[in-house]
Amino acid sequence: MRFVHCSDVHITGDYFALPLRRLGWRRWLAFAELTVGGRARAYRHAPETLARIAQEAHAHAADHFILSGDLTAYALESEFQGAREALGSWVEDRRRCTVIPGNHDVFTPGSHRSRRFERYFGHLLESDLPEHCREGAFPFVRLVGEGAAVVGLLSARVPFLPGLAQGWVGPAQLEGLAAVVKDPRLAGRALLVVVHHAPLTPRGRTDHVFHGLRDAEALCRLLPGPRHAVLHGHIHHRYHHEATAGRPHLFGAGSSTLAGHEGYWVIDVAAGQVVGGQPHTPGGLSQAGGPPGRHA
């Protein structure tokens, strides 16, 4: 079985065409990042790049497409709409697509209260095993073929202030995940757990307190060995930490549409285990390493 994994596509609206009163003070502060920081320029072609990755997933004969959050720059309605359009037919069928929110998708309290993410992607949150849901739709379980299951977790929380980008899964979801792991109906299946925040940095360390996954260690303890993989984004590096006896495979998809560092993972599952992953750049070329730089 084959999975395509991308993340942090940051579809970016035209902020300069919108009245400031509609943006809110949090997005006002983001203008420095959009302009001086170069974010608007770096993601100018994000819709086209995401559409190309979605098309190439068909060429890879992928069974399932996974996007692990940060679909948007700062959670505008038009950005969610653009992400959904770029994903094409994948997003129409929850049996073939998993999408979870990232911290940029809940950038403002208003976007969270209005359930903006759910308006465009809520149909993908429905679980095949709803008895394991603990926090709203999470964790949800998607059965893929006979040999795998995808589990979606929520780690993205509305920040108290822009720039605070830490996440956490929380004890309720972790308890639900523990029940998923033990569920006899999933015996013999590889479990691919999708979360936005990174359990470990590219160097194998815990991320810093204002950016990392607060309960990363507890998450990894539930998922030891090559049966399990955690697929994430948030850190704009593309990297893979092999599974050990005490932790799962960790696949960081980087920022899949960042100009000059575009890319995604093709991950293979066989005999109920994750057996390999290959990074690719849009255009069909595999790549040996990940891009430099890290952003929230």
PDB file of N, CA and C in Angstrom, residues 186-281:
ATOM      1  N   LEU A 186      -7.952  -3.806  14.530  1.00  0.00           N
ATOM      2  CA  LEU A 186      -6.830  -3.213  13.809  1.00  0.00           C
ATOM      3  C   LEU A 186      -5.588  -4.085  13.851  1.00  0.00           C
ATOM      4  N   ALA A 187      -5.706  -5.264  14.443  1.00  0.00           N
ATOM      5  CA  ALA A 187      -4.555  -6.170  14.489  1.00  0.00           C
ATOM      6  C   ALA A 187      -4.109  -6.509  13.069  1.00  0.00           C
ATOM      7  N   GLY A 188      -2.807  -6.466  12.851  1.00  0.00           N
ATOM      8  CA  GLY A 188      -2.272  -6.770  11.527  1.00  0.00           C
ATOM      9  C   GLY A 188      -2.222  -5.594  10.589  1.00  0.00           C
ATOM     10  N   ARG A 189      -2.705  -4.430  11.038  1.00  0.00           N
ATOM     11  CA  ARG A 189      -2.651  -3.227  10.214  1.00  0.00           C
ATOM     12  C   ARG A 189      -1.530  -2.305  10.702  1.00  0.00           C
ATOM     13  N   ALA A 190      -0.830  -1.675   9.773  1.00  0.00           N
ATOM     14  CA  ALA A 190       0.058  -0.573  10.126  1.00  0.00           C
ATOM     15  C   ALA A 190      -0.797   0.633  10.516  1.00  0.00           C
ATOM     16  N   LEU A 191      -0.345   1.394  11.517  1.00  0.00           N
ATOM     17  CA  LEU A 191      -1.057   2.588  11.961  1.00  0.00           C
ATOM     18  C   LEU A 191      -0.234   3.823  11.598  1.00  0.00           C
ATOM     19  N   LEU A 192      -0.790   4.683  10.758  1.00  0.00           N
ATOM     20  CA  LEU A 192      -0.160   5.944  10.393  1.00  0.00           C
ATOM     21  C   LEU A 192      -0.914   7.047  11.116  1.00  0.00           C
ATOM     22  N   VAL A 193      -0.260   7.636  12.109  1.00  0.00           N
ATOM     23  CA  VAL A 193      -0.880   8.641  12.967  1.00  0.00           C
ATOM     24  C   VAL A 193      -0.479  10.019  12.456  1.00  0.00           C
ATOM     25  N   VAL A 194      -1.476  10.848  12.152  1.00  0.00           N
ATOM     26  CA  VAL A 194      -1.239  12.163  11.566  1.00  0.00           C
ATOM     27  C   VAL A 194      -1.482  13.235  12.626  1.00  0.00           C
ATOM     28  N   VAL A 195      -0.475  14.062  12.850  1.00  0.00           N
ATOM     29  CA  VAL A 195      -0.561  15.160  13.811  1.00  0.00           C
ATOM     30  C   VAL A 195       0.209  16.326  13.206  1.00  0.00           C
ATOM     31  N   HIS A 196      -0.144  17.544  13.559  1.00  0.00           N
ATOM     32  CA  HIS A 196       0.556  18.666  12.918  1.00  0.00           C
ATOM     33  C   HIS A 196       1.945  18.911  13.510  1.00  0.00           C
ATOM     34  N   HIS A 197       2.044  19.005  14.826  1.00  0.00           N
ATOM     35  CA  HIS A 197       3.300  19.381  15.463  1.00  0.00           C
ATOM     36  C   HIS A 197       4.289  18.217  15.486  1.00  0.00           C
ATOM     37  N   ALA A 198       5.559  18.548  15.470  1.00  0.00           N
ATOM     38  CA  ALA A 198       6.625  17.550  15.348  1.00  0.00           C
ATOM     39  C   ALA A 198       7.006  16.972  16.701  1.00  0.00           C
ATOM     40  N   PRO A 199       7.003  15.638  16.835  1.00  0.00           N
ATOM     41  CA  PRO A 199       7.496  15.042  18.086  1.00  0.00           C
ATOM     42  C   PRO A 199       8.977  15.302  18.315  1.00  0.00           C
ATOM     43  N   LEU A 200       9.783  15.310  17.251  1.00  0.00           N
ATOM     44  CA  LEU A 200      11.221  15.555  17.361  1.00  0.00           C
ATOM     45  C   LEU A 200      11.669  16.462  16.212  1.00  0.00           C
ATOM     46  N   THR A 201      12.733  17.201  16.455  1.00  0.00           N
ATOM     47  CA  THR A 201      13.336  18.028  15.422  1.00  0.00           C
ATOM     48  C   THR A 201      14.159  17.153  14.474  1.00  0.00           C
ATOM     49  N   PRO A 202      14.664  17.717  13.368  1.00  0.00           N
ATOM     50  CA  PRO A 202      15.520  16.923  12.474  1.00  0.00           C
ATOM     51  C   PRO A 202      16.730  16.319  13.174  1.00  0.00           C
ATOM     52  N   ARG A 203      17.214  16.934  14.242  1.00  0.00           N
ATOM     53  CA  ARG A 203      18.363  16.413  14.982  1.00  0.00           C
ATOM     54  C   ARG A 203      17.966  15.426  16.076  1.00  0.00           C
ATOM     55  N   GLY A 204      16.679  15.091  16.139  1.00  0.00           N
ATOM     56  CA  GLY A 204      16.226  14.112  17.118  1.00  0.00           C
ATOM     57  C   GLY A 204      16.013  14.667  18.500  1.00  0.00           C
ATOM     58  N   ARG A 205      15.837  15.967  18.599  1.00  0.00           N
ATOM     59  CA  ARG A 205      15.638  16.615  19.887  1.00  0.00           C
ATOM     60  C   ARG A 205      14.207  17.110  20.023  1.00  0.00           C
ATOM     61  N   THR A 206      13.819  17.423  21.255  1.00  0.00           N
ATOM     62  CA  THR A 206      12.520  18.043  21.495  1.00  0.00           C
ATOM     63  C   THR A 206      12.566  19.492  21.041  1.00  0.00           C
ATOM     64  N   ASP A 207      11.535  19.933  20.348  1.00  0.00           N
ATOM     65  CA  ASP A 207      11.469  21.313  19.880  1.00  0.00           C
ATOM     66  C   ASP A 207      11.312  22.252  21.077  1.00  0.00           C
ATOM     67  N   HIS A 208      11.580  23.542  20.863  1.00  0.00           N
ATOM     68  CA  HIS A 208      11.542  24.482  21.992  1.00  0.00           C
ATOM     69  C   HIS A 208      10.105  24.743  22.442  1.00  0.00           C
ATOM     70  N   VAL A 209       9.981  25.273  23.643  1.00  0.00           N
ATOM     71  CA  VAL A 209       8.714  25.302  24.358  1.00  0.00           C
ATOM     72  C   VAL A 209       7.634  26.097  23.623  1.00  0.00           C
ATOM     73  N   PHE A 210       8.002  27.134  22.882  1.00  0.00           N
ATOM     74  CA  PHE A 210       7.002  27.960  22.211  1.00  0.00           C
ATOM     75  C   PHE A 210       6.642  27.454  20.820  1.00  0.00           C
ATOM     76  N   HIS A 211       7.209  26.306  20.426  1.00  0.00           N
ATOM     77  CA  HIS A 211       7.005  25.813  19.064  1.00  0.00           C
ATOM     78  C   HIS A 211       6.687  24.326  19.012  1.00  0.00           C
ATOM     79  N   GLY A 212       7.025  23.582  20.049  1.00  0.00           N
ATOM     80  CA  GLY A 212       7.000  22.132  19.983  1.00  0.00           C
ATOM     81  C   GLY A 212       5.676  21.498  20.362  1.00  0.00           C
ATOM     82  N   LEU A 213       5.683  20.170  20.320  1.00  0.00           N
ATOM     83  CA  LEU A 213       4.539  19.357  20.741  1.00  0.00           C
ATOM     84  C   LEU A 213       4.736  19.005  22.210  1.00  0.00           C
ATOM     85  N   ARG A 214       3.869  19.533  23.046  1.00  0.00           N
ATOM     86  CA  ARG A 214       4.083  19.461  24.490  1.00  0.00           C
ATOM     87  C   ARG A 214       4.068  18.029  25.027  1.00  0.00           C
ATOM     88  N   ASP A 215       3.244  17.164  24.439  1.00  0.00           N
ATOM     89  CA  ASP A 215       3.146  15.786  24.930  1.00  0.00           C
ATOM     90  C   ASP A 215       3.720  14.803  23.916  1.00  0.00           C
ATOM     91  N   ALA A 216       4.813  15.200  23.274  1.00  0.00           N
ATOM     92  CA  ALA A 216       5.443  14.357  22.255  1.00  0.00           C
ATOM     93  C   ALA A 216       5.899  13.016  22.820  1.00  0.00           C
ATOM     94  N   GLU A 217       6.505  13.019  23.993  1.00  0.00           N
ATOM     95  CA  GLU A 217       7.020  11.778  24.563  1.00  0.00           C
ATOM     96  C   GLU A 217       5.890  10.800  24.847  1.00  0.00           C
ATOM     97  N   ALA A 218       4.787  11.293  25.398  1.00  0.00           N
ATOM     98  CA  ALA A 218       3.645  10.423  25.689  1.00  0.00           C
ATOM     99  C   ALA A 218       3.063   9.843  24.408  1.00  0.00           C
ATOM    100  N   LEU A 219       3.027  10.632  23.358  1.00  0.00           N
ATOM    101  CA  LEU A 219       2.528  10.143  22.075  1.00  0.00           C
ATOM    102  C   LEU A 219       3.402   9.019  21.542  1.00  0.00           C
ATOM    103  N   CYS A 220       4.708   9.228  21.532  1.00  0.00           N
ATOM    104  CA  CYS A 220       5.616   8.234  20.962  1.00  0.00           C
ATOM    105  C   CYS A 220       5.616   6.937  21.759  1.00  0.00           C
ATOM    106  N   ARG A 221       5.419   7.033  23.069  1.00  0.00           N
ATOM    107  CA  ARG A 221       5.399   5.814  23.904  1.00  0.00           C
ATOM    108  C   ARG A 221       4.256   4.889  23.519  1.00  0.00           C
ATOM    109  N   LEU A 222       3.174   5.450  23.021  1.00  0.00           N
ATOM    110  CA  LEU A 222       2.023   4.626  22.644  1.00  0.00           C
ATOM    111  C   LEU A 222       2.235   3.897  21.326  1.00  0.00           C
ATOM    112  N   LEU A 223       3.285   4.253  20.577  1.00  0.00           N
ATOM    113  CA  LEU A 223       3.415   3.789  19.191  1.00  0.00           C
ATOM    114  C   LEU A 223       4.813   3.234  18.914  1.00  0.00           C
ATOM    115  N   PRO A 224       5.245   2.224  19.655  1.00  0.00           N
ATOM    116  CA  PRO A 224       6.613   1.724  19.445  1.00  0.00           C
ATOM    117  C   PRO A 224       6.718   0.818  18.218  1.00  0.00           C
ATOM    118  N   GLY A 225       7.860   0.898  17.558  1.00  0.00           N
ATOM    119  CA  GLY A 225       8.187  -0.083  16.532  1.00  0.00           C
ATOM    120  C   GLY A 225       7.667   0.234  15.144  1.00  0.00           C
ATOM    121  N   PRO A 226       8.057  -0.583  14.169  1.00  0.00           N
ATOM    122  CA  PRO A 226       7.796  -0.293  12.758  1.00  0.00           C
ATOM    123  C   PRO A 226       6.354  -0.493  12.307  1.00  0.00           C
ATOM    124  N   ARG A 227       5.497  -1.000  13.182  1.00  0.00           N
ATOM    125  CA  ARG A 227       4.083  -1.029  12.824  1.00  0.00           C
ATOM    126  C   ARG A 227       3.523   0.392  12.746  1.00  0.00           C
ATOM    127  N   HIS A 228       4.155   1.314  13.435  1.00  0.00           N
ATOM    128  CA  HIS A 228       3.598   2.645  13.619  1.00  0.00           C
ATOM    129  C   HIS A 228       4.452   3.709  12.952  1.00  0.00           C
ATOM    130  N   ALA A 229       3.779   4.759  12.493  1.00  0.00           N
ATOM    131  CA  ALA A 229       4.458   5.952  11.993  1.00  0.00           C
ATOM    132  C   ALA A 229       3.664   7.178  12.415  1.00  0.00           C
ATOM    133  N   VAL A 230       4.373   8.244  12.740  1.00  0.00           N
ATOM    134  CA  VAL A 230       3.756   9.549  12.968  1.00  0.00           C
ATOM    135  C   VAL A 230       4.128  10.444  11.798  1.00  0.00           C
ATOM    136  N   LEU A 231       3.117  10.982  11.123  1.00  0.00           N
ATOM    137  CA  LEU A 231       3.302  11.865   9.979  1.00  0.00           C
ATOM    138  C   LEU A 231       2.939  13.276  10.415  1.00  0.00           C
ATOM    139  N   HIS A 232       3.853  14.224  10.251  1.00  0.00           N
ATOM    140  CA  HIS A 232       3.642  15.568  10.790  1.00  0.00           C
ATOM    141  C   HIS A 232       4.218  16.621   9.854  1.00  0.00           C
ATOM    142  N   GLY A 233       3.996  17.861  10.229  1.00  0.00           N
ATOM    143  CA  GLY A 233       4.576  19.007   9.539  1.00  0.00           C
ATOM    144  C   GLY A 233       5.178  19.955  10.545  1.00  0.00           C
ATOM    145  N   HIS A 234       4.778  21.248  10.453  1.00  0.00           N
ATOM    146  CA  HIS A 234       5.110  22.305  11.402  1.00  0.00           C
ATOM    147  C   HIS A 234       6.555  22.792  11.274  1.00  0.00           C
ATOM    148  N   ILE A 235       7.523  21.885  11.340  1.00  0.00           N
ATOM    149  CA  ILE A 235       8.915  22.251  11.093  1.00  0.00           C
ATOM    150  C   ILE A 235       9.161  22.148   9.591  1.00  0.00           C
ATOM    151  N   HIS A 236       9.677  23.196   9.008  1.00  0.00           N
ATOM    152  CA  HIS A 236       9.823  23.236   7.556  1.00  0.00           C
ATOM    153  C   HIS A 236      11.106  22.566   7.091  1.00  0.00           C
ATOM    154  N   HIS A 237      11.313  21.368   7.568  1.00  0.00           N
ATOM    155  CA  HIS A 237      12.347  20.457   7.089  1.00  0.00           C
ATOM    156  C   HIS A 237      11.657  19.171   6.651  1.00  0.00           C
ATOM    157  N   ARG A 238      12.252  18.480   5.713  1.00  0.00           N
ATOM    158  CA  ARG A 238      11.746  17.174   5.302  1.00  0.00           C
ATOM    159  C   ARG A 238      12.719  16.133   5.828  1.00  0.00           C
ATOM    160  N   TYR A 239      12.257  15.248   6.725  1.00  0.00           N
ATOM    161  CA  TYR A 239      13.173  14.304   7.355  1.00  0.00           C
ATOM    162  C   TYR A 239      12.426  13.074   7.862  1.00  0.00           C
ATOM    163  N   HIS A 240      13.196  12.041   8.151  1.00  0.00           N
ATOM    164  CA  HIS A 240      12.646  10.770   8.610  1.00  0.00           C
ATOM    165  C   HIS A 240      13.530  10.226   9.715  1.00  0.00           C
ATOM    166  N   HIS A 241      12.938   9.933  10.868  1.00  0.00           N
ATOM    167  CA  HIS A 241      13.604   9.198  11.934  1.00  0.00           C
ATOM    168  C   HIS A 241      13.062   7.771  11.917  1.00  0.00           C
ATOM    169  N   GLU A 242      13.952   6.804  11.781  1.00  0.00           N
ATOM    170  CA  GLU A 242      13.549   5.400  11.747  1.00  0.00           C
ATOM    171  C   GLU A 242      12.896   4.984  13.068  1.00  0.00           C
ATOM    172  N   ALA A 243      11.995   4.014  12.981  1.00  0.00           N
ATOM    173  CA  ALA A 243      11.366   3.457  14.180  1.00  0.00           C
ATOM    174  C   ALA A 243      12.397   2.724  15.030  1.00  0.00           C
ATOM    175  N   THR A 244      12.177   2.752  16.333  1.00  0.00           N
ATOM    176  CA  THR A 244      12.984   1.984  17.277  1.00  0.00           C
ATOM    177  C   THR A 244      12.037   1.163  18.136  1.00  0.00           C
ATOM    178  N   ALA A 245      12.600   0.425  19.077  1.00  0.00           N
ATOM    179  CA  ALA A 245      11.765  -0.366  19.982  1.00  0.00           C
ATOM    180  C   ALA A 245      10.884   0.518  20.854  1.00  0.00           C
ATOM    181  N   GLY A 246      11.268   1.787  21.010  1.00  0.00           N
ATOM    182  CA  GLY A 246      10.513   2.666  21.896  1.00  0.00           C
ATOM    183  C   GLY A 246       9.766   3.788  21.226  1.00  0.00           C
ATOM    184  N   ARG A 247       9.853   3.883  19.906  1.00  0.00           N
ATOM    185  CA  ARG A 247       9.140   4.970  19.222  1.00  0.00           C
ATOM    186  C   ARG A 247       8.831   4.571  17.781  1.00  0.00           C
ATOM    187  N   PRO A 248       7.886   5.276  17.154  1.00  0.00           N
ATOM    188  CA  PRO A 248       7.504   4.956  15.770  1.00  0.00           C
ATOM    189  C   PRO A 248       8.436   5.605  14.764  1.00  0.00           C
ATOM    190  N   HIS A 249       8.238   5.267  13.478  1.00  0.00           N
ATOM    191  CA  HIS A 249       8.791   6.088  12.413  1.00  0.00           C
ATOM    192  C   HIS A 249       8.242   7.505  12.561  1.00  0.00           C
ATOM    193  N   LEU A 250       9.073   8.510  12.282  1.00  0.00           N
ATOM    194  CA  LEU A 250       8.635   9.904  12.276  1.00  0.00           C
ATOM    195  C   LEU A 250       8.946  10.496  10.908  1.00  0.00           C
ATOM    196  N   PHE A 251       7.904  10.906  10.190  1.00  0.00           N
ATOM    197  CA  PHE A 251       8.060  11.507   8.876  1.00  0.00           C
ATOM    198  C   PHE A 251       7.641  12.975   8.955  1.00  0.00           C
ATOM    199  N   GLY A 252       8.603  13.882   8.827  1.00  0.00           N
ATOM    200  CA  GLY A 252       8.311  15.303   8.733  1.00  0.00           C
ATOM    201  C   GLY A 252       8.243  15.702   7.267  1.00  0.00           C
ATOM    202  N   ALA A 253       7.107  16.232   6.846  1.00  0.00           N
ATOM    203  CA  ALA A 253       6.920  16.530   5.419  1.00  0.00           C
ATOM    204  C   ALA A 253       7.467  17.884   5.017  1.00  0.00           C
ATOM    205  N   GLY A 254       8.012  18.640   5.975  1.00  0.00           N
ATOM    206  CA  GLY A 254       8.507  19.961   5.632  1.00  0.00           C
ATOM    207  C   GLY A 254       7.381  20.871   5.184  1.00  0.00           C
ATOM    208  N   SER A 255       7.736  21.900   4.412  1.00  0.00           N
ATOM    209  CA  SER A 255       6.736  22.771   3.806  1.00  0.00           C
ATOM    210  C   SER A 255       6.695  22.443   2.322  1.00  0.00           C
ATOM    211  N   SER A 256       5.658  21.764   1.919  1.00  0.00           N
ATOM    212  CA  SER A 256       5.631  21.119   0.606  1.00  0.00           C
ATOM    213  C   SER A 256       5.548  22.079  -0.565  1.00  0.00           C
ATOM    214  N   THR A 257       5.170  23.346  -0.310  1.00  0.00           N
ATOM    215  CA  THR A 257       5.013  24.303  -1.402  1.00  0.00           C
ATOM    216  C   THR A 257       5.949  25.494  -1.282  1.00  0.00           C
ATOM    217  N   LEU A 258       6.875  25.476  -0.333  1.00  0.00           N
ATOM    218  CA  LEU A 258       7.812  26.584  -0.137  1.00  0.00           C
ATOM    219  C   LEU A 258       8.738  26.702  -1.345  1.00  0.00           C
ATOM    220  N   ALA A 259       8.768  27.865  -1.968  1.00  0.00           N
ATOM    221  CA  ALA A 259       9.537  28.057  -3.196  1.00  0.00           C
ATOM    222  C   ALA A 259      10.995  27.661  -2.998  1.00  0.00           C
ATOM    223  N   GLY A 260      11.478  26.782  -3.860  1.00  0.00           N
ATOM    224  CA  GLY A 260      12.845  26.298  -3.792  1.00  0.00           C
ATOM    225  C   GLY A 260      13.033  25.063  -2.951  1.00  0.00           C
ATOM    226  N   HIS A 261      12.027  24.697  -2.148  1.00  0.00           N
ATOM    227  CA  HIS A 261      12.128  23.539  -1.259  1.00  0.00           C
ATOM    228  C   HIS A 261      10.871  22.672  -1.328  1.00  0.00           C
ATOM    229  N   GLU A 262      10.205  22.662  -2.462  1.00  0.00           N
ATOM    230  CA  GLU A 262       8.962  21.913  -2.626  1.00  0.00           C
ATOM    231  C   GLU A 262       9.231  20.417  -2.474  1.00  0.00           C
ATOM    232  N   GLY A 263       8.265  19.689  -1.921  1.00  0.00           N
ATOM    233  CA  GLY A 263       8.457  18.252  -1.824  1.00  0.00           C
ATOM    234  C   GLY A 263       7.417  17.557  -0.962  1.00  0.00           C
ATOM    235  N   TYR A 264       7.474  16.227  -0.968  1.00  0.00           N
ATOM    236  CA  TYR A 264       6.507  15.409  -0.245  1.00  0.00           C
ATOM    237  C   TYR A 264       7.095  14.013  -0.079  1.00  0.00           C
ATOM    238  N   TRP A 265       6.443  13.209   0.757  1.00  0.00           N
ATOM    239  CA  TRP A 265       6.857  11.828   0.997  1.00  0.00           C
ATOM    240  C   TRP A 265       5.956  10.852   0.244  1.00  0.00           C
ATOM    241  N   VAL A 266       6.550   9.779  -0.245  1.00  0.00           N
ATOM    242  CA  VAL A 266       5.822   8.593  -0.672  1.00  0.00           C
ATOM    243  C   VAL A 266       6.206   7.491   0.305  1.00  0.00           C
ATOM    244  N   ILE A 267       5.223   6.987   1.046  1.00  0.00           N
ATOM    245  CA  ILE A 267       5.457   6.048   2.142  1.00  0.00           C
ATOM    246  C   ILE A 267       4.775   4.724   1.817  1.00  0.00           C
ATOM    247  N   ASP A 268       5.507   3.634   1.961  1.00  0.00           N
ATOM    248  CA  ASP A 268       4.985   2.310   1.624  1.00  0.00           C
ATOM    249  C   ASP A 268       4.747   1.468   2.871  1.00  0.00           C
ATOM    250  N   VAL A 269       3.677   0.699   2.818  1.00  0.00           N
ATOM    251  CA  VAL A 269       3.277  -0.208   3.889  1.00  0.00           C
ATOM    252  C   VAL A 269       3.102  -1.597   3.306  1.00  0.00           C
ATOM    253  N   ALA A 270       3.629  -2.596   4.007  1.00  0.00           N
ATOM    254  CA  ALA A 270       3.469  -3.996   3.586  1.00  0.00           C
ATOM    255  C   ALA A 270       3.467  -4.882   4.807  1.00  0.00           C
ATOM    256  N   ALA A 271       2.644  -5.916   4.784  1.00  0.00           N
ATOM    257  CA  ALA A 271       2.575  -6.901   5.867  1.00  0.00           C
ATOM    258  C   ALA A 271       2.360  -6.231   7.218  1.00  0.00           C
ATOM    259  N   GLY A 272       1.543  -5.177   7.249  1.00  0.00           N
ATOM    260  CA  GLY A 272       1.202  -4.532   8.508  1.00  0.00           C
ATOM    261  C   GLY A 272       2.293  -3.690   9.113  1.00  0.00           C
ATOM    262  N   GLN A 273       3.313  -3.316   8.323  1.00  0.00           N
ATOM    263  CA  GLN A 273       4.390  -2.479   8.834  1.00  0.00           C
ATOM    264  C   GLN A 273       4.735  -1.397   7.819  1.00  0.00           C
ATOM    265  N   VAL A 274       5.300  -0.310   8.322  1.00  0.00           N
ATOM    266  CA  VAL A 274       5.815   0.739   7.447  1.00  0.00           C
ATOM    267  C   VAL A 274       7.196   0.286   6.986  1.00  0.00           C
ATOM    268  N   VAL A 275       7.353   0.102   5.691  1.00  0.00           N
ATOM    269  CA  VAL A 275       8.577  -0.517   5.172  1.00  0.00           C
ATOM    270  C   VAL A 275       9.499   0.474   4.476  1.00  0.00           C
ATOM    271  N   GLY A 276       9.068   1.717   4.279  1.00  0.00           N
ATOM    272  CA  GLY A 276       9.970   2.665   3.658  1.00  0.00           C
ATOM    273  C   GLY A 276       9.277   3.943   3.272  1.00  0.00           C
ATOM    274  N   GLY A 277      10.095   4.964   3.039  1.00  0.00           N
ATOM    275  CA  GLY A 277       9.597   6.240   2.576  1.00  0.00           C
ATOM    276  C   GLY A 277      10.619   6.900   1.681  1.00  0.00           C
ATOM    277  N   GLN A 278      10.133   7.556   0.629  1.00  0.00           N
ATOM    278  CA  GLN A 278      11.022   8.213  -0.326  1.00  0.00           C
ATOM    279  C   GLN A 278      10.564   9.655  -0.505  1.00  0.00           C
ATOM    280  N   PRO A 279      11.449  10.634  -0.269  1.00  0.00           N
ATOM    281  CA  PRO A 279      11.068  12.026  -0.524  1.00  0.00           C
ATOM    282  C   PRO A 279      11.110  12.341  -2.010  1.00  0.00           C
ATOM    283  N   HIS A 280      10.153  13.136  -2.458  1.00  0.00           N
ATOM    284  CA  HIS A 280      10.062  13.522  -3.863  1.00  0.00           C
ATOM    285  C   HIS A 280       9.866  15.027  -3.972  1.00  0.00           C
ATOM    286  N   THR A 281      10.295  15.568  -5.082  1.00  0.00           N
ATOM    287  CA  THR A 281       9.966  16.943  -5.434  1.00  0.00           C
ATOM    288  C   THR A 281       8.935  16.919  -6.555  1.00  0.00           C
TER     289      THR A 281
END
